[in-house]
């Protein structure tokens, strides 16, 4: 097992069950606005931390919630610069909530505790085609998986954003078909937008793998639709990243 490449070791650990999450105190290097209404925060890992992850995985950040208290918020690792010993996260500025508030106020040298990496929404190499769906909170995961996918992979990507100004270029060596869905002023959250796009998506021949992330009820609807159309549970990785009224955390969507 120890002779496996690092990525395969991480995949094997994921298959074995919920890994114990290591924790790190990291320092803000810089923060700046990023496309799709995000704030990117670059974080410096402790020297020799040995931190590693698979594209699509997240860290749990202990975000200040006021009066000396902290709350857990999951943010996807958008980039890692191994040379510099940094990772970055893109935090959606969706409102006056602790995550974006912290991202907007983060200054170089600020320290924050993180745990991770965590998450099973990572590239599954044994599929003939891949289907990714999500909203803005999923752009970091989907963009990072896309840019690290092998050139012989075929992927269909559906991303929901407010409008065309919020689209971002997706880099990949793989063959990507990307479709942007626009809310056009409708609030983010439970809606028919992604569910109808996926209902209209004709499943290609061969073994498919779906990665459904985003608002929990939207993820659940797509999952049920794909199962009704013949995908097995093993062919669908799905996770609720947020939902109206929920504070931090994530929802398992495995029914
Ligand atoms: C594995 C994983 C990876 C994630 N990666 C990212 C990422 O890379 N970037 C990112 O921005 N988010 C990401 N998220 C989602 C993020 O963790 C949640 O949106 C989280 O609730 C944000 O914390 P907050 O402090 O802004 O809001 P909270 O204090 O947690 O929530 C307050 C209220 O805000 C509303 N709300 C929360 N999120 C949203 C939203 N996206 N849009 C509209 N309303 C919302 C809800 O009504 C909620 O009750 C990820 C989630 C998971 C589980």
PDB file of C-alpha atoms and ligand atoms in Angstrom:
ATOM      1  CA  UNK A   1       0.000   0.000   0.000  1.00  0.00           C
ATOM      2  CA  UNK A   2       2.811   2.463   0.910  1.00  0.00           C
ATOM      3  CA  UNK A   3       4.240   2.074  -2.590  1.00  0.00           C
ATOM      4  CA  UNK A   4       1.137   3.651  -4.109  1.00  0.00           C
ATOM      5  CA  UNK A   5       1.421   7.188  -5.486  1.00  0.00           C
ATOM      6  CA  UNK A   6       0.171   9.861  -3.050  1.00  0.00           C
ATOM      7  CA  UNK A   7      -3.175  10.397  -4.894  1.00  0.00           C
ATOM      8  CA  UNK A   8      -3.931   6.660  -4.770  1.00  0.00           C
ATOM      9  CA  UNK A   9      -3.088   6.546  -1.049  1.00  0.00           C
ATOM     10  CA  UNK A  10      -5.548   9.375  -0.405  1.00  0.00           C
ATOM     11  CA  UNK A  11      -8.212   7.600  -2.512  1.00  0.00           C
ATOM     12  CA  UNK A  12      -7.608   4.382  -0.537  1.00  0.00           C
ATOM     13  CA  UNK A  13      -7.977   6.302   2.759  1.00  0.00           C
ATOM     14  CA  UNK A  14     -11.284   7.724   1.541  1.00  0.00           C
ATOM     15  CA  UNK A  15     -12.564   4.233   0.700  1.00  0.00           C
ATOM     16  CA  UNK A  16     -11.576   2.923   4.164  1.00  0.00           C
ATOM     17  CA  UNK A  17     -13.993   5.324   5.838  1.00  0.00           C
ATOM     18  CA  UNK A  18     -14.120   8.711   7.495  1.00  0.00           C
ATOM     19  CA  UNK A  19     -10.522   9.775   8.054  1.00  0.00           C
ATOM     20  CA  UNK A  20      -9.574  11.576  11.274  1.00  0.00           C
ATOM     21  CA  UNK A  21      -9.060  15.181  10.296  1.00  0.00           C
ATOM     22  CA  UNK A  22      -5.672  16.668  11.103  1.00  0.00           C
ATOM     23  CA  UNK A  23      -5.733  20.309  12.244  1.00  0.00           C
ATOM     24  CA  UNK A  24      -3.423  23.175  11.380  1.00  0.00           C
ATOM     25  CA  UNK A  25      -3.082  26.811  12.338  1.00  0.00           C
ATOM     26  CA  UNK A  26      -2.569  28.730   9.103  1.00  0.00           C
ATOM     27  CA  UNK A  27      -1.790  32.399   8.412  1.00  0.00           C
ATOM     28  CA  UNK A  28      -3.381  34.676   5.830  1.00  0.00           C
ATOM     29  CA  UNK A  29      -0.887  35.651   3.118  1.00  0.00           C
ATOM     30  CA  UNK A  30      -3.216  37.821   1.042  1.00  0.00           C
ATOM     31  CA  UNK A  31      -6.856  38.168   0.016  1.00  0.00           C
ATOM     32  CA  UNK A  32      -8.422  39.691  -3.064  1.00  0.00           C
ATOM     33  CA  UNK A  33     -11.609  39.642  -5.123  1.00  0.00           C
ATOM     34  CA  UNK A  34     -11.922  36.726  -7.546  1.00  0.00           C
ATOM     35  CA  UNK A  35     -14.417  36.086 -10.380  1.00  0.00           C
ATOM     36  CA  UNK A  36     -17.979  34.935  -9.673  1.00  0.00           C
ATOM     37  CA  UNK A  37     -18.427  37.200  -6.644  1.00  0.00           C
ATOM     38  CA  UNK A  38     -15.752  35.411  -4.624  1.00  0.00           C
ATOM     39  CA  UNK A  39     -13.036  36.554  -2.246  1.00  0.00           C
ATOM     40  CA  UNK A  40      -9.867  34.499  -2.576  1.00  0.00           C
ATOM     41  CA  UNK A  41      -7.842  33.997   0.599  1.00  0.00           C
ATOM     42  CA  UNK A  42      -4.330  32.560   0.373  1.00  0.00           C
ATOM     43  CA  UNK A  43      -3.220  30.711   3.513  1.00  0.00           C
ATOM     44  CA  UNK A  44       0.257  29.710   4.564  1.00  0.00           C
ATOM     45  CA  UNK A  45       0.574  26.182   6.011  1.00  0.00           C
ATOM     46  CA  UNK A  46       2.923  25.480   8.921  1.00  0.00           C
ATOM     47  CA  UNK A  47       6.386  24.479   7.691  1.00  0.00           C
ATOM     48  CA  UNK A  48       6.746  20.743   7.085  1.00  0.00           C
ATOM     49  CA  UNK A  49       3.020  20.159   7.678  1.00  0.00           C
ATOM     50  CA  UNK A  50       2.882  17.340   5.092  1.00  0.00           C
ATOM     51  CA  UNK A  51      -0.565  18.621   4.088  1.00  0.00           C
ATOM     52  CA  UNK A  52      -1.938  16.975   0.952  1.00  0.00           C
ATOM     53  CA  UNK A  53      -5.362  16.543  -0.617  1.00  0.00           C
ATOM     54  CA  UNK A  54      -7.246  15.520  -3.737  1.00  0.00           C
ATOM     55  CA  UNK A  55      -8.787  18.198  -6.003  1.00  0.00           C
ATOM     56  CA  UNK A  56     -12.406  18.656  -4.940  1.00  0.00           C
ATOM     57  CA  UNK A  57     -11.668  18.252  -1.227  1.00  0.00           C
ATOM     58  CA  UNK A  58     -12.298  20.988   1.309  1.00  0.00           C
ATOM     59  CA  UNK A  59     -10.988  22.226   4.623  1.00  0.00           C
ATOM     60  CA  UNK A  60     -13.155  22.970   7.630  1.00  0.00           C
ATOM     61  CA  UNK A  61     -12.297  26.499   8.742  1.00  0.00           C
ATOM     62  CA  UNK A  62     -12.936  27.790  12.272  1.00  0.00           C
ATOM     63  CA  UNK A  63     -14.447  31.123  11.276  1.00  0.00           C
ATOM     64  CA  UNK A  64     -15.021  33.865  13.884  1.00  0.00           C
ATOM     65  CA  UNK A  65     -18.740  34.282  14.472  1.00  0.00           C
ATOM     66  CA  UNK A  66     -18.501  37.164  16.983  1.00  0.00           C
ATOM     67  CA  UNK A  67     -17.846  37.623  20.697  1.00  0.00           C
ATOM     68  CA  UNK A  68     -14.848  35.288  20.684  1.00  0.00           C
ATOM     69  CA  UNK A  69     -16.804  32.357  19.246  1.00  0.00           C
ATOM     70  CA  UNK A  70     -16.006  30.305  16.157  1.00  0.00           C
ATOM     71  CA  UNK A  71     -18.109  28.237  13.754  1.00  0.00           C
ATOM     72  CA  UNK A  72     -17.151  25.508  11.312  1.00  0.00           C
ATOM     73  CA  UNK A  73     -17.420  26.409   7.631  1.00  0.00           C
ATOM     74  CA  UNK A  74     -16.308  24.157   4.758  1.00  0.00           C
ATOM     75  CA  UNK A  75     -14.332  25.722   1.921  1.00  0.00           C
ATOM     76  CA  UNK A  76     -12.847  23.876  -1.032  1.00  0.00           C
ATOM     77  CA  UNK A  77      -9.116  23.981  -1.599  1.00  0.00           C
ATOM     78  CA  UNK A  78      -8.976  25.961  -4.846  1.00  0.00           C
ATOM     79  CA  UNK A  79      -5.204  25.850  -5.324  1.00  0.00           C
ATOM     80  CA  UNK A  80      -2.118  24.570  -3.569  1.00  0.00           C
ATOM     81  CA  UNK A  81       1.351  25.985  -4.182  1.00  0.00           C
ATOM     82  CA  UNK A  82       3.590  23.254  -2.812  1.00  0.00           C
ATOM     83  CA  UNK A  83       6.734  25.322  -3.333  1.00  0.00           C
ATOM     84  CA  UNK A  84       5.377  28.225  -1.302  1.00  0.00           C
ATOM     85  CA  UNK A  85       3.525  25.993   1.200  1.00  0.00           C
ATOM     86  CA  UNK A  86       0.191  27.764   0.617  1.00  0.00           C
ATOM     87  CA  UNK A  87      -3.380  26.830  -0.205  1.00  0.00           C
ATOM     88  CA  UNK A  88      -6.165  29.150  -1.315  1.00  0.00           C
ATOM     89  CA  UNK A  89      -9.930  29.156  -0.831  1.00  0.00           C
ATOM     90  CA  UNK A  90     -12.586  31.118  -2.758  1.00  0.00           C
ATOM     91  CA  UNK A  91     -15.356  32.340  -0.468  1.00  0.00           C
ATOM     92  CA  UNK A  92     -18.644  33.392  -2.068  1.00  0.00           C
ATOM     93  CA  UNK A  93     -19.819  36.843  -0.963  1.00  0.00           C
ATOM     94  CA  UNK A  94     -23.449  35.757  -0.727  1.00  0.00           C
ATOM     95  CA  UNK A  95     -24.383  37.945   2.236  1.00  0.00           C
ATOM     96  CA  UNK A  96     -23.537  39.364   5.653  1.00  0.00           C
ATOM     97  CA  UNK A  97     -22.602  36.006   7.155  1.00  0.00           C
ATOM     98  CA  UNK A  98     -19.451  34.888   9.017  1.00  0.00           C
ATOM     99  CA  UNK A  99     -17.655  33.266   6.022  1.00  0.00           C
ATOM    100  CA  UNK A 100     -17.689  36.247   3.638  1.00  0.00           C
ATOM    101  CA  UNK A 101     -17.354  38.696   6.547  1.00  0.00           C
ATOM    102  CA  UNK A 102     -14.139  36.987   7.617  1.00  0.00           C
ATOM    103  CA  UNK A 103     -12.835  36.752   4.020  1.00  0.00           C
ATOM    104  CA  UNK A 104     -13.403  40.470   3.440  1.00  0.00           C
ATOM    105  CA  UNK A 105     -11.670  41.452   6.671  1.00  0.00           C
ATOM    106  CA  UNK A 106      -8.767  38.945   6.427  1.00  0.00           C
ATOM    107  CA  UNK A 107      -5.375  40.691   6.576  1.00  0.00           C
ATOM    108  CA  UNK A 108      -1.869  39.270   6.041  1.00  0.00           C
ATOM    109  CA  UNK A 109      -0.681  37.576   9.222  1.00  0.00           C
ATOM    110  CA  UNK A 110      -4.172  36.825  10.598  1.00  0.00           C
ATOM    111  CA  UNK A 111      -4.240  33.273  11.934  1.00  0.00           C
ATOM    112  CA  UNK A 112      -7.042  30.741  11.672  1.00  0.00           C
ATOM    113  CA  UNK A 113      -7.465  27.060  12.568  1.00  0.00           C
ATOM    114  CA  UNK A 114      -8.411  24.634   9.809  1.00  0.00           C
ATOM    115  CA  UNK A 115      -9.031  20.878   9.695  1.00  0.00           C
ATOM    116  CA  UNK A 116      -8.816  18.586   6.750  1.00  0.00           C
ATOM    117  CA  UNK A 117      -8.748  17.793   3.990  1.00  0.00           C
ATOM    118  CA  UNK A 118     -12.220  16.240   3.860  1.00  0.00           C
ATOM    119  CA  UNK A 119     -14.736  15.191   1.196  1.00  0.00           C
ATOM    120  CA  UNK A 120     -15.405  12.358  -1.237  1.00  0.00           C
ATOM    121  CA  UNK A 121     -16.281  14.418  -4.290  1.00  0.00           C
ATOM    122  CA  UNK A 122     -13.057  13.637  -6.090  1.00  0.00           C
ATOM    123  CA  UNK A 123     -12.308  12.440  -9.608  1.00  0.00           C
ATOM    124  CA  UNK A 124     -13.194   8.785 -10.294  1.00  0.00           C
ATOM    125  CA  UNK A 125     -10.862   7.628 -13.021  1.00  0.00           C
ATOM    126  CA  UNK A 126     -12.752   4.456 -14.013  1.00  0.00           C
ATOM    127  CA  UNK A 127     -15.695   6.159 -15.753  1.00  0.00           C
ATOM    128  CA  UNK A 128     -16.215   6.732 -19.495  1.00  0.00           C
ATOM    129  CA  UNK A 129     -17.853  10.091 -18.887  1.00  0.00           C
ATOM    130  CA  UNK A 130     -18.287  12.493 -15.989  1.00  0.00           C
ATOM    131  CA  UNK A 131     -21.172  14.805 -15.103  1.00  0.00           C
ATOM    132  CA  UNK A 132     -20.574  17.722 -12.720  1.00  0.00           C
ATOM    133  CA  UNK A 133     -23.288  20.048 -11.449  1.00  0.00           C
ATOM    134  CA  UNK A 134     -23.302  22.873  -8.930  1.00  0.00           C
ATOM    135  CA  UNK A 135     -23.762  26.539  -8.127  1.00  0.00           C
ATOM    136  CA  UNK A 136     -21.127  29.206  -7.335  1.00  0.00           C
ATOM    137  CA  UNK A 137     -20.040  27.437  -4.130  1.00  0.00           C
ATOM    138  CA  UNK A 138     -19.028  24.490  -6.314  1.00  0.00           C
ATOM    139  CA  UNK A 139     -16.927  26.403  -8.849  1.00  0.00           C
ATOM    140  CA  UNK A 140     -13.747  25.918  -6.756  1.00  0.00           C
ATOM    141  CA  UNK A 141     -14.254  22.140  -6.661  1.00  0.00           C
ATOM    142  CA  UNK A 142     -15.378  21.684 -10.256  1.00  0.00           C
ATOM    143  CA  UNK A 143     -12.759  24.052 -11.713  1.00  0.00           C
ATOM    144  CA  UNK A 144      -9.978  22.382  -9.723  1.00  0.00           C
ATOM    145  CA  UNK A 145     -11.053  18.855 -10.678  1.00  0.00           C
ATOM    146  CA  UNK A 146     -11.383  19.952 -14.334  1.00  0.00           C
ATOM    147  CA  UNK A 147      -7.898  21.418 -14.455  1.00  0.00           C
ATOM    148  CA  UNK A 148      -6.381  18.231 -13.051  1.00  0.00           C
ATOM    149  CA  UNK A 149      -8.404  15.731 -15.129  1.00  0.00           C
ATOM    150  CA  UNK A 150      -6.510  13.542 -17.598  1.00  0.00           C
ATOM    151  CA  UNK A 151      -6.639  14.446 -21.290  1.00  0.00           C
ATOM    152  CA  UNK A 152      -8.625  11.306 -22.191  1.00  0.00           C
ATOM    153  CA  UNK A 153     -11.514  12.204 -19.848  1.00  0.00           C
ATOM    154  CA  UNK A 154     -14.855  13.442 -21.173  1.00  0.00           C
ATOM    155  CA  UNK A 155     -16.832  15.724 -18.846  1.00  0.00           C
ATOM    156  CA  UNK A 156     -20.172  17.522 -18.952  1.00  0.00           C
ATOM    157  CA  UNK A 157     -20.297  20.474 -16.580  1.00  0.00           C
ATOM    158  CA  UNK A 158     -23.444  22.372 -15.578  1.00  0.00           C
ATOM    159  CA  UNK A 159     -22.903  25.452 -13.428  1.00  0.00           C
ATOM    160  CA  UNK A 160     -25.561  27.771 -12.042  1.00  0.00           C
ATOM    161  CA  UNK A 161     -24.632  31.451 -11.571  1.00  0.00           C
ATOM    162  CA  UNK A 162     -26.463  34.764 -11.463  1.00  0.00           C
ATOM    163  CA  UNK A 163     -25.684  35.752 -15.082  1.00  0.00           C
ATOM    164  CA  UNK A 164     -23.058  35.739 -17.812  1.00  0.00           C
ATOM    165  CA  UNK A 165     -20.844  38.210 -15.878  1.00  0.00           C
ATOM    166  CA  UNK A 166     -20.350  35.516 -13.257  1.00  0.00           C
ATOM    167  CA  UNK A 167     -19.070  32.808 -15.593  1.00  0.00           C
ATOM    168  CA  UNK A 168     -15.414  31.822 -15.252  1.00  0.00           C
ATOM    169  CA  UNK A 169     -13.140  30.148 -17.803  1.00  0.00           C
ATOM    170  CA  UNK A 170     -12.537  26.486 -16.968  1.00  0.00           C
ATOM    171  CA  UNK A 171      -9.090  25.184 -17.895  1.00  0.00           C
ATOM    172  CA  UNK A 172      -8.644  21.504 -18.679  1.00  0.00           C
ATOM    173  CA  UNK A 173      -6.658  19.044 -20.748  1.00  0.00           C
ATOM    174  CA  UNK A 174      -9.838  16.941 -20.854  1.00  0.00           C
ATOM    175  CA  UNK A 175     -12.728  17.225 -23.290  1.00  0.00           C
ATOM    176  CA  UNK A 176     -15.230  19.515 -21.506  1.00  0.00           C
ATOM    177  CA  UNK A 177     -18.757  20.487 -22.482  1.00  0.00           C
ATOM    178  CA  UNK A 178     -19.707  23.361 -20.203  1.00  0.00           C
ATOM    179  CA  UNK A 179     -23.208  24.784 -19.824  1.00  0.00           C
ATOM    180  CA  UNK A 180     -23.882  27.863 -17.690  1.00  0.00           C
ATOM    181  CA  UNK A 181     -27.346  28.322 -16.219  1.00  0.00           C
ATOM    182  CA  UNK A 182     -28.407  31.863 -15.290  1.00  0.00           C
ATOM    183  CA  UNK A 183     -30.702  32.692 -12.397  1.00  0.00           C
ATOM    184  CA  UNK A 184     -31.347  36.209 -13.784  1.00  0.00           C
ATOM    185  CA  UNK A 185     -32.336  37.819 -10.498  1.00  0.00           C
ATOM    186  CA  UNK A 186     -33.980  34.788  -8.888  1.00  0.00           C
ATOM    187  CA  UNK A 187     -32.417  34.013  -5.487  1.00  0.00           C
ATOM    188  CA  UNK A 188     -29.905  31.178  -5.195  1.00  0.00           C
ATOM    189  CA  UNK A 189     -31.374  28.098  -3.545  1.00  0.00           C
ATOM    190  CA  UNK A 190     -34.102  25.556  -4.189  1.00  0.00           C
ATOM    191  CA  UNK A 191     -35.276  25.902  -7.799  1.00  0.00           C
ATOM    192  CA  UNK A 192     -36.068  24.002 -10.996  1.00  0.00           C
ATOM    193  CA  UNK A 193     -33.125  25.446 -12.899  1.00  0.00           C
ATOM    194  CA  UNK A 194     -30.540  22.686 -12.510  1.00  0.00           C
ATOM    195  CA  UNK A 195     -33.115  19.899 -12.114  1.00  0.00           C
ATOM    196  CA  UNK A 196     -34.658  20.679 -15.526  1.00  0.00           C
ATOM    197  CA  UNK A 197     -31.263  21.003 -17.230  1.00  0.00           C
ATOM    198  CA  UNK A 198     -30.264  17.582 -15.904  1.00  0.00           C
ATOM    199  CA  UNK A 199     -33.638  16.069 -16.806  1.00  0.00           C
ATOM    200  CA  UNK A 200     -32.951  17.220 -20.411  1.00  0.00           C
ATOM    201  CA  UNK A 201     -29.403  15.848 -20.423  1.00  0.00           C
ATOM    202  CA  UNK A 202     -29.214  12.637 -22.465  1.00  0.00           C
ATOM    203  CA  UNK A 203     -27.007  10.143 -20.705  1.00  0.00           C
ATOM    204  CA  UNK A 204     -24.092   9.217 -22.988  1.00  0.00           C
ATOM    205  CA  UNK A 205     -23.210   5.573 -23.661  1.00  0.00           C
ATOM    206  CA  UNK A 206     -20.740   3.859 -21.348  1.00  0.00           C
ATOM    207  CA  UNK A 207     -20.218   4.038 -17.615  1.00  0.00           C
ATOM    208  CA  UNK A 208     -20.983   7.481 -16.238  1.00  0.00           C
ATOM    209  CA  UNK A 209     -19.996   9.112 -12.988  1.00  0.00           C
ATOM    210  CA  UNK A 210     -22.022  12.011 -11.597  1.00  0.00           C
ATOM    211  CA  UNK A 211     -20.741  14.575  -9.094  1.00  0.00           C
ATOM    212  CA  UNK A 212     -23.731  16.534  -7.768  1.00  0.00           C
ATOM    213  CA  UNK A 213     -22.980  19.321  -5.305  1.00  0.00           C
ATOM    214  CA  UNK A 214     -24.579  22.603  -4.245  1.00  0.00           C
ATOM    215  CA  UNK A 215     -27.805  23.484  -2.480  1.00  0.00           C
ATOM    216  CA  UNK A 216     -29.095  20.335  -0.784  1.00  0.00           C
ATOM    217  CA  UNK A 217     -32.615  20.095  -2.241  1.00  0.00           C
ATOM    218  CA  UNK A 218     -31.316  20.774  -5.763  1.00  0.00           C
ATOM    219  CA  UNK A 219     -28.709  18.036  -5.347  1.00  0.00           C
ATOM    220  CA  UNK A 220     -31.332  15.583  -4.075  1.00  0.00           C
ATOM    221  CA  UNK A 221     -33.661  16.193  -7.024  1.00  0.00           C
ATOM    222  CA  UNK A 222     -30.910  15.574  -9.560  1.00  0.00           C
ATOM    223  CA  UNK A 223     -29.796  12.446  -7.727  1.00  0.00           C
ATOM    224  CA  UNK A 224     -33.306  10.972  -7.724  1.00  0.00           C
ATOM    225  CA  UNK A 225     -33.723  11.789 -11.416  1.00  0.00           C
ATOM    226  CA  UNK A 226     -30.435  10.089 -12.382  1.00  0.00           C
ATOM    227  CA  UNK A 227     -31.232   7.015 -10.267  1.00  0.00           C
ATOM    228  CA  UNK A 228     -34.663   6.798 -11.942  1.00  0.00           C
ATOM    229  CA  UNK A 229     -32.843   6.880 -15.284  1.00  0.00           C
ATOM    230  CA  UNK A 230     -30.609   3.943 -14.396  1.00  0.00           C
ATOM    231  CA  UNK A 231     -27.483   5.298 -12.700  1.00  0.00           C
ATOM    232  CA  UNK A 232     -26.552   3.246  -9.652  1.00  0.00           C
ATOM    233  CA  UNK A 233     -25.865   4.818  -6.261  1.00  0.00           C
ATOM    234  CA  UNK A 234     -22.166   4.059  -6.734  1.00  0.00           C
ATOM    235  CA  UNK A 235     -22.193   6.155  -9.909  1.00  0.00           C
ATOM    236  CA  UNK A 236     -23.338   9.264  -8.044  1.00  0.00           C
ATOM    237  CA  UNK A 237     -21.291  11.289  -5.578  1.00  0.00           C
ATOM    238  CA  UNK A 238     -23.598  13.888  -4.034  1.00  0.00           C
ATOM    239  CA  UNK A 239     -23.309  16.315  -1.158  1.00  0.00           C
ATOM    240  CA  UNK A 240     -25.377  19.258   0.022  1.00  0.00           C
ATOM    241  CA  UNK A 241     -22.997  22.211   0.408  1.00  0.00           C
ATOM    242  CA  UNK A 242     -25.555  24.593   1.921  1.00  0.00           C
ATOM    243  CA  UNK A 243     -29.266  25.109   2.380  1.00  0.00           C
ATOM    244  CA  UNK A 244     -31.470  28.037   3.389  1.00  0.00           C
ATOM    245  CA  UNK A 245     -31.516  28.289   7.183  1.00  0.00           C
ATOM    246  CA  UNK A 246     -28.656  25.888   7.845  1.00  0.00           C
ATOM    247  CA  UNK A 247     -25.525  27.256   9.565  1.00  0.00           C
ATOM    248  CA  UNK A 248     -22.260  25.786   8.239  1.00  0.00           C
ATOM    249  CA  UNK A 249     -21.767  22.005   7.932  1.00  0.00           C
ATOM    250  CA  UNK A 250     -22.961  19.837   5.064  1.00  0.00           C
ATOM    251  CA  UNK A 251     -25.834  17.476   4.208  1.00  0.00           C
ATOM    252  CA  UNK A 252     -25.375  13.843   3.221  1.00  0.00           C
ATOM    253  CA  UNK A 253     -27.484  13.191   0.142  1.00  0.00           C
ATOM    254  CA  UNK A 254     -27.417   9.429  -0.242  1.00  0.00           C
ATOM    255  CA  UNK A 255     -31.081   8.379  -0.356  1.00  0.00           C
TER     256      UNK A 255
HETATM  257  C1  LIG B   1     -17.498  20.289   1.145  1.00  0.00           C
HETATM  258  C2  LIG B   1     -17.965  21.728   0.986  1.00  0.00           C
HETATM  259  C3  LIG B   1     -17.209  22.612   0.230  1.00  0.00           C
HETATM  260  C4  LIG B   1     -17.631  23.945   0.083  1.00  0.00           C
HETATM  261  N1  LIG B   1     -16.847  24.796  -0.660  1.00  0.00           N
HETATM  262  C5  LIG B   1     -17.192  26.104  -0.747  1.00  0.00           C
HETATM  263  C6  LIG B   1     -16.353  27.029  -1.450  1.00  0.00           C
HETATM  264  O1  LIG B   1     -15.286  26.680  -1.959  1.00  0.00           O
HETATM  265  N2  LIG B   1     -16.745  28.336  -1.509  1.00  0.00           N
HETATM  266  C7  LIG B   1     -17.920  28.761  -0.925  1.00  0.00           C
HETATM  267  O2  LIG B   1     -18.230  29.964  -1.001  1.00  0.00           O
HETATM  268  N3  LIG B   1     -18.741  27.902  -0.266  1.00  0.00           N
HETATM  269  C8  LIG B   1     -18.395  26.589  -0.150  1.00  0.00           C
HETATM  270  N4  LIG B   1     -19.195  25.720   0.541  1.00  0.00           N
HETATM  271  C9  LIG B   1     -20.457  26.229   1.094  1.00  0.00           C
HETATM  272  C10 LIG B   1     -20.273  26.988   2.398  1.00  0.00           C
HETATM  273  O3  LIG B   1     -19.598  26.172   3.348  1.00  0.00           O
HETATM  274  C11 LIG B   1     -21.675  27.384   2.937  1.00  0.00           C
HETATM  275  O4  LIG B   1     -22.304  28.226   2.009  1.00  0.00           O
HETATM  276  C12 LIG B   1     -21.596  28.039   4.310  1.00  0.00           C
HETATM  277  O5  LIG B   1     -22.901  28.032   4.877  1.00  0.00           O
HETATM  278  C13 LIG B   1     -21.098  29.464   4.231  1.00  0.00           C
HETATM  279  O6  LIG B   1     -20.996  30.002   5.532  1.00  0.00           O
HETATM  280  P1  LIG B   1     -21.565  31.456   5.882  1.00  0.00           P
HETATM  281  O7  LIG B   1     -20.885  31.856   7.131  1.00  0.00           O
HETATM  282  O8  LIG B   1     -21.470  32.332   4.674  1.00  0.00           O
HETATM  283  O9  LIG B   1     -23.101  31.221   6.114  1.00  0.00           O
HETATM  284  P2  LIG B   1     -23.855  30.404   7.373  1.00  0.00           P
HETATM  285  O10 LIG B   1     -23.635  31.218   8.616  1.00  0.00           O
HETATM  286  O11 LIG B   1     -23.299  29.040   7.340  1.00  0.00           O
HETATM  287  O12 LIG B   1     -25.305  30.433   6.887  1.00  0.00           O
HETATM  288  C14 LIG B   1     -26.213  31.502   7.137  1.00  0.00           C
HETATM  289  C15 LIG B   1     -27.308  31.442   6.108  1.00  0.00           C
HETATM  290  O13 LIG B   1     -26.814  31.892   4.863  1.00  0.00           O
HETATM  291  C16 LIG B   1     -27.492  31.225   3.807  1.00  0.00           C
HETATM  292  N5  LIG B   1     -26.472  30.687   2.901  1.00  0.00           N
HETATM  293  C17 LIG B   1     -25.419  29.908   3.180  1.00  0.00           C
HETATM  294  N6  LIG B   1     -24.700  29.662   2.074  1.00  0.00           N
HETATM  295  C18 LIG B   1     -25.320  30.315   1.068  1.00  0.00           C
HETATM  296  C19 LIG B   1     -25.058  30.458  -0.325  1.00  0.00           C
HETATM  297  N7  LIG B   1     -24.013  29.885  -0.911  1.00  0.00           N
HETATM  298  N8  LIG B   1     -25.903  31.197  -1.068  1.00  0.00           N
HETATM  299  C20 LIG B   1     -26.975  31.795  -0.515  1.00  0.00           C
HETATM  300  N9  LIG B   1     -27.278  31.696   0.800  1.00  0.00           N
HETATM  301  C21 LIG B   1     -26.452  30.973   1.576  1.00  0.00           C
HETATM  302  C22 LIG B   1     -28.355  30.137   4.451  1.00  0.00           C
HETATM  303  O14 LIG B   1     -29.703  30.589   4.525  1.00  0.00           O
HETATM  304  C23 LIG B   1     -27.785  30.015   5.825  1.00  0.00           C
HETATM  305  O15 LIG B   1     -28.723  29.606   6.779  1.00  0.00           O
HETATM  306  C24 LIG B   1     -18.817  24.390   0.703  1.00  0.00           C
HETATM  307  C25 LIG B   1     -19.562  23.501   1.491  1.00  0.00           C
HETATM  308  C26 LIG B   1     -19.135  22.182   1.627  1.00  0.00           C
HETATM  309  C27 LIG B   1     -19.940  21.237   2.491  1.00  0.00           C
END
